[in-house]
Short mmCIF file of C-alpha atoms and ligand atoms in Angstrom, two decimals:
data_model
loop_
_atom_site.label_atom_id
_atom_site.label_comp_id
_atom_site.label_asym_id
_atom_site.label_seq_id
_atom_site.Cartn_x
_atom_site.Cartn_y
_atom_site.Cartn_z
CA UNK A 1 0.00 0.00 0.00
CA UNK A 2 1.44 3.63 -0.65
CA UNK A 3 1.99 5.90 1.48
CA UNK A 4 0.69 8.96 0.42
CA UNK A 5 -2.10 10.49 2.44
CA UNK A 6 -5.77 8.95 1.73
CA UNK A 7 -6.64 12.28 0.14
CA UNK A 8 -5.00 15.85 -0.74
CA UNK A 9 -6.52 19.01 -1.85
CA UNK A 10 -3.77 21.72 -2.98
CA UNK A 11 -5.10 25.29 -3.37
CA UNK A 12 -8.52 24.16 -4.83
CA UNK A 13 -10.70 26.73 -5.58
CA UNK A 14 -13.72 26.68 -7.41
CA UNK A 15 -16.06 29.53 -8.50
CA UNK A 16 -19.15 29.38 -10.31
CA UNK A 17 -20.17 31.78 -12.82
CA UNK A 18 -18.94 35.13 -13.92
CA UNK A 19 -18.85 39.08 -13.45
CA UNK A 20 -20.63 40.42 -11.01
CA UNK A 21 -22.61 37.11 -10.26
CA UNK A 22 -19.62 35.40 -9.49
CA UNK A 23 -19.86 32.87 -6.03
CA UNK A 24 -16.39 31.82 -4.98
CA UNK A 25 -17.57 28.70 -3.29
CA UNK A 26 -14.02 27.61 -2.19
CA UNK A 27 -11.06 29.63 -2.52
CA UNK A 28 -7.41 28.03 -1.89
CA UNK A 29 -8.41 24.79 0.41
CA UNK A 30 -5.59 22.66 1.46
CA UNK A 31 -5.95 19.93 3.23
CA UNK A 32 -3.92 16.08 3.78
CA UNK A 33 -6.40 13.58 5.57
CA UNK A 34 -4.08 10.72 6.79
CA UNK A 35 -4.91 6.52 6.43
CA UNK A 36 -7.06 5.39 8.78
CA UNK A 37 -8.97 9.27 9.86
CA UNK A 38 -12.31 10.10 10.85
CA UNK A 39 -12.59 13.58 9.89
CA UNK A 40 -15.94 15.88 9.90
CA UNK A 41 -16.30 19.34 7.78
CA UNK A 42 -18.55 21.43 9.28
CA UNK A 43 -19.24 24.99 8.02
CA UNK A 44 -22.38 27.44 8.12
CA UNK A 45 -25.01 27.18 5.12
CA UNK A 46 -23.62 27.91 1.76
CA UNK A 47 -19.66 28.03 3.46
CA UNK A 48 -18.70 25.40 0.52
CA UNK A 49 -19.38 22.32 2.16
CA UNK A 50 -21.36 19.56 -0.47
CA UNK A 51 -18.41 21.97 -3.09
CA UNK A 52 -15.92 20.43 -1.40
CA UNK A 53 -17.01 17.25 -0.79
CA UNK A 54 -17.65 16.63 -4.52
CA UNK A 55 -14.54 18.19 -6.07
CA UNK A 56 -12.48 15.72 -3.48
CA UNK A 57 -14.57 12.87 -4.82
CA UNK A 58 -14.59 13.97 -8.17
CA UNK A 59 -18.28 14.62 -8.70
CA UNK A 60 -17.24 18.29 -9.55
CA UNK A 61 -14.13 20.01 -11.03
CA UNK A 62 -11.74 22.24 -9.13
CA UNK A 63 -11.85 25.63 -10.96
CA UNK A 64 -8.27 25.58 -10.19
CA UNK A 65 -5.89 23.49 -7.53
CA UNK A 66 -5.02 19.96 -7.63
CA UNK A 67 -7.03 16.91 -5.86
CA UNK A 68 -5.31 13.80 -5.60
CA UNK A 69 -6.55 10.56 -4.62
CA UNK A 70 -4.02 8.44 -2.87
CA UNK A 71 -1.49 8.57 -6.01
CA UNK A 72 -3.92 9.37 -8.17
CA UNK A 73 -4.04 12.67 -9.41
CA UNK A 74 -7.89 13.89 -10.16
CA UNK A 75 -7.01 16.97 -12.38
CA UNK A 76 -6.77 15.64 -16.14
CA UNK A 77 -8.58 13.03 -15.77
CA UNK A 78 -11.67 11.61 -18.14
CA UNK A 79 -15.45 11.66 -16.99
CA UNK A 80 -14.63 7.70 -17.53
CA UNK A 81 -11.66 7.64 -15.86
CA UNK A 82 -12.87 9.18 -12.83
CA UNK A 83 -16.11 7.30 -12.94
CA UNK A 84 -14.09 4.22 -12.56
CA UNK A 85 -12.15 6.12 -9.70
CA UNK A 86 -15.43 6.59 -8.08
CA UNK A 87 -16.51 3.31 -8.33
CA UNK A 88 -13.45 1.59 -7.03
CA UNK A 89 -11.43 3.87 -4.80
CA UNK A 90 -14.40 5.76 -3.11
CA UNK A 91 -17.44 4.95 -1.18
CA UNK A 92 -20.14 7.12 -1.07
CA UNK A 93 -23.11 7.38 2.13
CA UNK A 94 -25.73 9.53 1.69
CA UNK A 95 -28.32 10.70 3.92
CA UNK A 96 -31.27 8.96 1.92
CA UNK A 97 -29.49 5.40 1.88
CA UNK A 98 -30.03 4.88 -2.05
CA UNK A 99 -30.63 1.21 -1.96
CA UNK A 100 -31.73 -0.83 -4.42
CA UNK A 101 -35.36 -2.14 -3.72
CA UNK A 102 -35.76 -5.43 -5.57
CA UNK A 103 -31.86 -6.26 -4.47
CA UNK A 104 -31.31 -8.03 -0.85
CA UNK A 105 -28.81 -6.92 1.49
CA UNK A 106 -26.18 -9.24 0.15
CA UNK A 107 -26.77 -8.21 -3.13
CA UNK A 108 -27.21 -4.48 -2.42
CA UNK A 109 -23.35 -4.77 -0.67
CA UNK A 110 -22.26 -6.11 -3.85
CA UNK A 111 -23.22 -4.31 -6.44
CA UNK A 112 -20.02 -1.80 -6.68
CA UNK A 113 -18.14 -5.07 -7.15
CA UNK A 114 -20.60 -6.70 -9.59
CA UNK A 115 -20.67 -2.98 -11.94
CA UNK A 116 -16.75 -3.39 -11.59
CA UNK A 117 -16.70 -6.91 -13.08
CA UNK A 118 -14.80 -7.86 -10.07
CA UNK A 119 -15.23 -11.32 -8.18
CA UNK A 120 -17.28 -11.53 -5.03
CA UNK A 121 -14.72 -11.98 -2.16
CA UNK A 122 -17.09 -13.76 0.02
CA UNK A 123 -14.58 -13.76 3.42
CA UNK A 124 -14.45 -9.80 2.68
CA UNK A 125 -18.14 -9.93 2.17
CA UNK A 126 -18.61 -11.78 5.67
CA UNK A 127 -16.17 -9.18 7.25
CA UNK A 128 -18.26 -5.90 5.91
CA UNK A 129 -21.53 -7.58 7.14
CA UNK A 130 -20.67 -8.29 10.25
CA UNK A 131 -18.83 -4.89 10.81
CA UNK A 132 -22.28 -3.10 9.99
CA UNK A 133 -24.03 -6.13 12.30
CA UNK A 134 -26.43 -7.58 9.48
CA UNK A 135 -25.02 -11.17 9.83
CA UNK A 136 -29.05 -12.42 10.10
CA UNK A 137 -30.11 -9.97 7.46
CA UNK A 138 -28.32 -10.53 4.48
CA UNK A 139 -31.42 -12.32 2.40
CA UNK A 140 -33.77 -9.65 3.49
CA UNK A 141 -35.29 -6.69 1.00
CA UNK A 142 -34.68 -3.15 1.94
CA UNK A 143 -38.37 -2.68 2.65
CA UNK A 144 -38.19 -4.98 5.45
CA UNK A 145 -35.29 -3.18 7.45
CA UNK A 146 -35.43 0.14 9.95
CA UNK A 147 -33.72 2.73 8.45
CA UNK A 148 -30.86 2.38 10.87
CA UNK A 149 -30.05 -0.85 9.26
CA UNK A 150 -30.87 0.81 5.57
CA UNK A 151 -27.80 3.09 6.30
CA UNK A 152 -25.61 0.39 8.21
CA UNK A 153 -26.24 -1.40 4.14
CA UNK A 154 -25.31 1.29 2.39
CA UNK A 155 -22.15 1.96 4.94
CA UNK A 156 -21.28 -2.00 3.92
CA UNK A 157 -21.57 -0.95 0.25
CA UNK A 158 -19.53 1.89 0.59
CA UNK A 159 -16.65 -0.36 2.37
CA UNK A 160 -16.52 -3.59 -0.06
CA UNK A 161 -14.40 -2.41 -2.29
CA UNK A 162 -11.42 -1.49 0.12
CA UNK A 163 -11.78 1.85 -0.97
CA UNK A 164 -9.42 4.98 -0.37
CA UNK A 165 -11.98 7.41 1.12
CA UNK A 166 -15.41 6.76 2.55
CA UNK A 167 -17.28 10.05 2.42
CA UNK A 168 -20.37 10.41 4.11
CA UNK A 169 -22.47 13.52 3.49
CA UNK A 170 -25.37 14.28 6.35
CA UNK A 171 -25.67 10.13 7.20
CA UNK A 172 -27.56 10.19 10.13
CA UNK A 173 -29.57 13.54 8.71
CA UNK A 174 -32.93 11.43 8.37
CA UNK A 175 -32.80 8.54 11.73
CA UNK A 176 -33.99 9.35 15.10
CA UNK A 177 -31.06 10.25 18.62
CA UNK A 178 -30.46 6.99 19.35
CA UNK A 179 -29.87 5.05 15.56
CA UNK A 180 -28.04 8.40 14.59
CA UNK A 181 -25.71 7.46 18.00
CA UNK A 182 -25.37 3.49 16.75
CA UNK A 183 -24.18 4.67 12.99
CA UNK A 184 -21.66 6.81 13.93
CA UNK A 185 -20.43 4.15 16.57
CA UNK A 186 -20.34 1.86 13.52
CA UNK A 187 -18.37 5.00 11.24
CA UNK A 188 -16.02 5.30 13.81
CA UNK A 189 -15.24 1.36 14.30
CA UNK A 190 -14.86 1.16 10.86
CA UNK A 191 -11.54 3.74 10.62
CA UNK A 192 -10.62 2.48 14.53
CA UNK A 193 -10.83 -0.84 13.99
CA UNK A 194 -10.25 -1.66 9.80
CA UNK A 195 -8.32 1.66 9.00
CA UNK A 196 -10.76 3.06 6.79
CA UNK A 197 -10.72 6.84 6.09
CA UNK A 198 -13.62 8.41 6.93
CA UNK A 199 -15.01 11.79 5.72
CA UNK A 200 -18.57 13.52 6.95
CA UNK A 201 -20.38 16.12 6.12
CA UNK A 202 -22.64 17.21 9.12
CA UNK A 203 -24.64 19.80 10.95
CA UNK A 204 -24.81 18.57 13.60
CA UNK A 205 -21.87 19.02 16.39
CA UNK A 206 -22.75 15.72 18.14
CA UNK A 207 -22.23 13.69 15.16
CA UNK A 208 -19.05 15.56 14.45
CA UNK A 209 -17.75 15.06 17.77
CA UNK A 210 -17.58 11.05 16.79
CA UNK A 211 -14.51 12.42 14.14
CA UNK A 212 -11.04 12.68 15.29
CA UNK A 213 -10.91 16.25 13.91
CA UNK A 214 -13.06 18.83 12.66
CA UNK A 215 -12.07 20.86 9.51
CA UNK A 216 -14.75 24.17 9.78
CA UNK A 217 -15.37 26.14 6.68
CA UNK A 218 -16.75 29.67 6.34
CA UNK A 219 -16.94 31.59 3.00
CA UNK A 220 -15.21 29.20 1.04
CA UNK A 221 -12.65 29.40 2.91
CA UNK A 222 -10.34 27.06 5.29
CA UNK A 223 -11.55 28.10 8.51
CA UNK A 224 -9.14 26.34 11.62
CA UNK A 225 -9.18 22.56 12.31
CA UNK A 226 -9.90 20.80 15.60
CA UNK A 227 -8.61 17.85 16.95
CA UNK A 228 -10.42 15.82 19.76
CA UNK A 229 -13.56 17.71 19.00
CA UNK A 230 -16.48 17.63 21.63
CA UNK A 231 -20.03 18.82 20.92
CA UNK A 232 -19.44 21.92 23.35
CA UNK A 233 -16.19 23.35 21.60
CA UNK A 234 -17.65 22.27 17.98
CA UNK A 235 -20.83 24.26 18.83
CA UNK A 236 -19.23 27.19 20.41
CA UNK A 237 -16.46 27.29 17.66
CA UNK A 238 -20.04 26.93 15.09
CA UNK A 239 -21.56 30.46 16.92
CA UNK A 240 -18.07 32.45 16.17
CA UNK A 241 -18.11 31.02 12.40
CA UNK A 242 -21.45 32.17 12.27
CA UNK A 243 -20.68 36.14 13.85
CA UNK A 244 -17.84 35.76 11.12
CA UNK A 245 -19.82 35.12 8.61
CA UNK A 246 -22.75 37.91 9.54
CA UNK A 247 -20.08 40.30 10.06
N1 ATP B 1 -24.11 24.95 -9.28
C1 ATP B 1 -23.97 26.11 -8.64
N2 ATP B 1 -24.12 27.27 -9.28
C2 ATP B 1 -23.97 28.47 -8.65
N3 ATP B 1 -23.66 28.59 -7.34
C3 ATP B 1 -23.51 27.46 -6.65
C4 ATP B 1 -23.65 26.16 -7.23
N4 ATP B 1 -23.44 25.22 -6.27
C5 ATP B 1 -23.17 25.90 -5.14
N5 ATP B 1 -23.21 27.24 -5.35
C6 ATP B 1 -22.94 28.30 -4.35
O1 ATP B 1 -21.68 28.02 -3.76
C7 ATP B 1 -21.71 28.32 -2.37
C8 ATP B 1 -21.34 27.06 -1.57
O2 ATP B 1 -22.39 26.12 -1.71
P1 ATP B 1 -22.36 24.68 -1.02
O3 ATP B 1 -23.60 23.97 -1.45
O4 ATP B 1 -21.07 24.03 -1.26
O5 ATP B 1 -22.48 25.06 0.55
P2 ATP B 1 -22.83 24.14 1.79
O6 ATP B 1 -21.92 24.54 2.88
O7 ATP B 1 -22.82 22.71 1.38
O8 ATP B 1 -24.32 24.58 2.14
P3 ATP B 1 -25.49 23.79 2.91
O9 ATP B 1 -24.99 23.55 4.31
O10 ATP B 1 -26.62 24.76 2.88
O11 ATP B 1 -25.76 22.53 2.16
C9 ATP B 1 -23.11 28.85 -2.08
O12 ATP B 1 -23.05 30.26 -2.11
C10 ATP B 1 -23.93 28.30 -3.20
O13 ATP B 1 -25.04 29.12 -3.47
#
């Protein structure tokens, strides 16, 4: 395995239309997110958040700056190319769990593998179901799960193919307190205990307080990290961004 960080952004900016209707949704982000992380970006509405999630997994293109995926360097690349990059080096959790509904668990967790052409490691798939604790669910339909279990499926998706980043944009935006609590548990397992590297996308400082460090954004811009994060500090560090930003 190399050893270059899971994931480097260098002076990405990107900035959508032009004159005087011009948004500068990031401007100059840096950032290194080391194997095996849990990270959270947390920023005010419209600070560049869902920008910089996709232009880190390639969804969207830097209007300038570099992105590089492990080795791989983002900038250049084909729609194909990075559609294959997508498919095999990241995985992808959404709040709305984007299941397949005629597919069962088993085959649900698969499916990256199967569009890849690649062969079912079945002791890999064993691992990644019971990591997410669906060991007695594997045959069932999405229908007949809670959503809590919906997004612990689509967390085993996103993890079958070994890939470089997991990013995870608002997951626990549509489950109640308590499964919210067990799928960040299960997030956080995942880079303590298989050296995954996690990134969210949240709101909310309680779920960011799971990460090891917070990366805040305000107007586009890099906006101080924080490492051993706790819902107090993240929410009074939030209220600051926020006179920033009003200011
Ligand atoms: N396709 C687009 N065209 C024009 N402006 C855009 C586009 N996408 C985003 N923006 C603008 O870029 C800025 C950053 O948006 P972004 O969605 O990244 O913020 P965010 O932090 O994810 O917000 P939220 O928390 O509300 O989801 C905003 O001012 C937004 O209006």
């Amino acid at each position: 395995m190399t050893m270059a960080p899971a994931l480097r952004m260098s002076g990405v900016t990107k900035t959508y239309g032009t004159g005087a209707g011009t948004v500068h949704a990031l401007r100059d982000v840096n950032i290194e997110l080391r194997r095996g992380t849990f990270t959270a970006v947390m920023g005010p509405s419209g600070s560049g958040k869902s920008t910089f999630l996709n232009c880190a997994a390639g969804l969207d293109v830097p209007t300038s700056g570099q992105v590089w995926l492990g080795d791989a360097e983002l900038s250049g690349m084909s729609e194909t190319q990075l559609t294959v990059l997508r498919r095999e080096r990241i995985g992808f959790v959404f709040q709305a769990y984007n299941l397949l509904s005629t597919l069962t668990v088993a085959q649900n967790v698969t499916l990256p593998l199967r569009l890849a052409g690649k062969r079912v490691d079945r002791a890999l798939l064993a691992q990644v179901i019971r990591a997410v604790g669906l060991d007695e669910r594997v045959n069932r339909l999405p229908s007949e799960l809670s959503g809590g279990q919906q997004q612990r499926v689509a967390i085993a998706r996103a993890l079958v193919t070994k890939p470089d980043v997991v990013f995870a944009d608002e997951p626990t935006g549509a489950l109640d307190t308590r499964t919210a609590r067990q799928v960040l548990e299960l997030l956080r397992n995942v880079v303590s205990g298989m050296g995954q590297t996690v990134l969210m996308v949240t709101h909310d400082p309680v779920a960011a307080s799971y990460a090891d460090s917070v990366i805040f954004l305000a107007d586009g811009q890099f906006a101080g990290e924080m490492r051993r994060p706790t819902p107090e500090l993240i929410a009074e560090r939030m209220t600051h961004l926020g006179d920033r930003d009003a200011a």
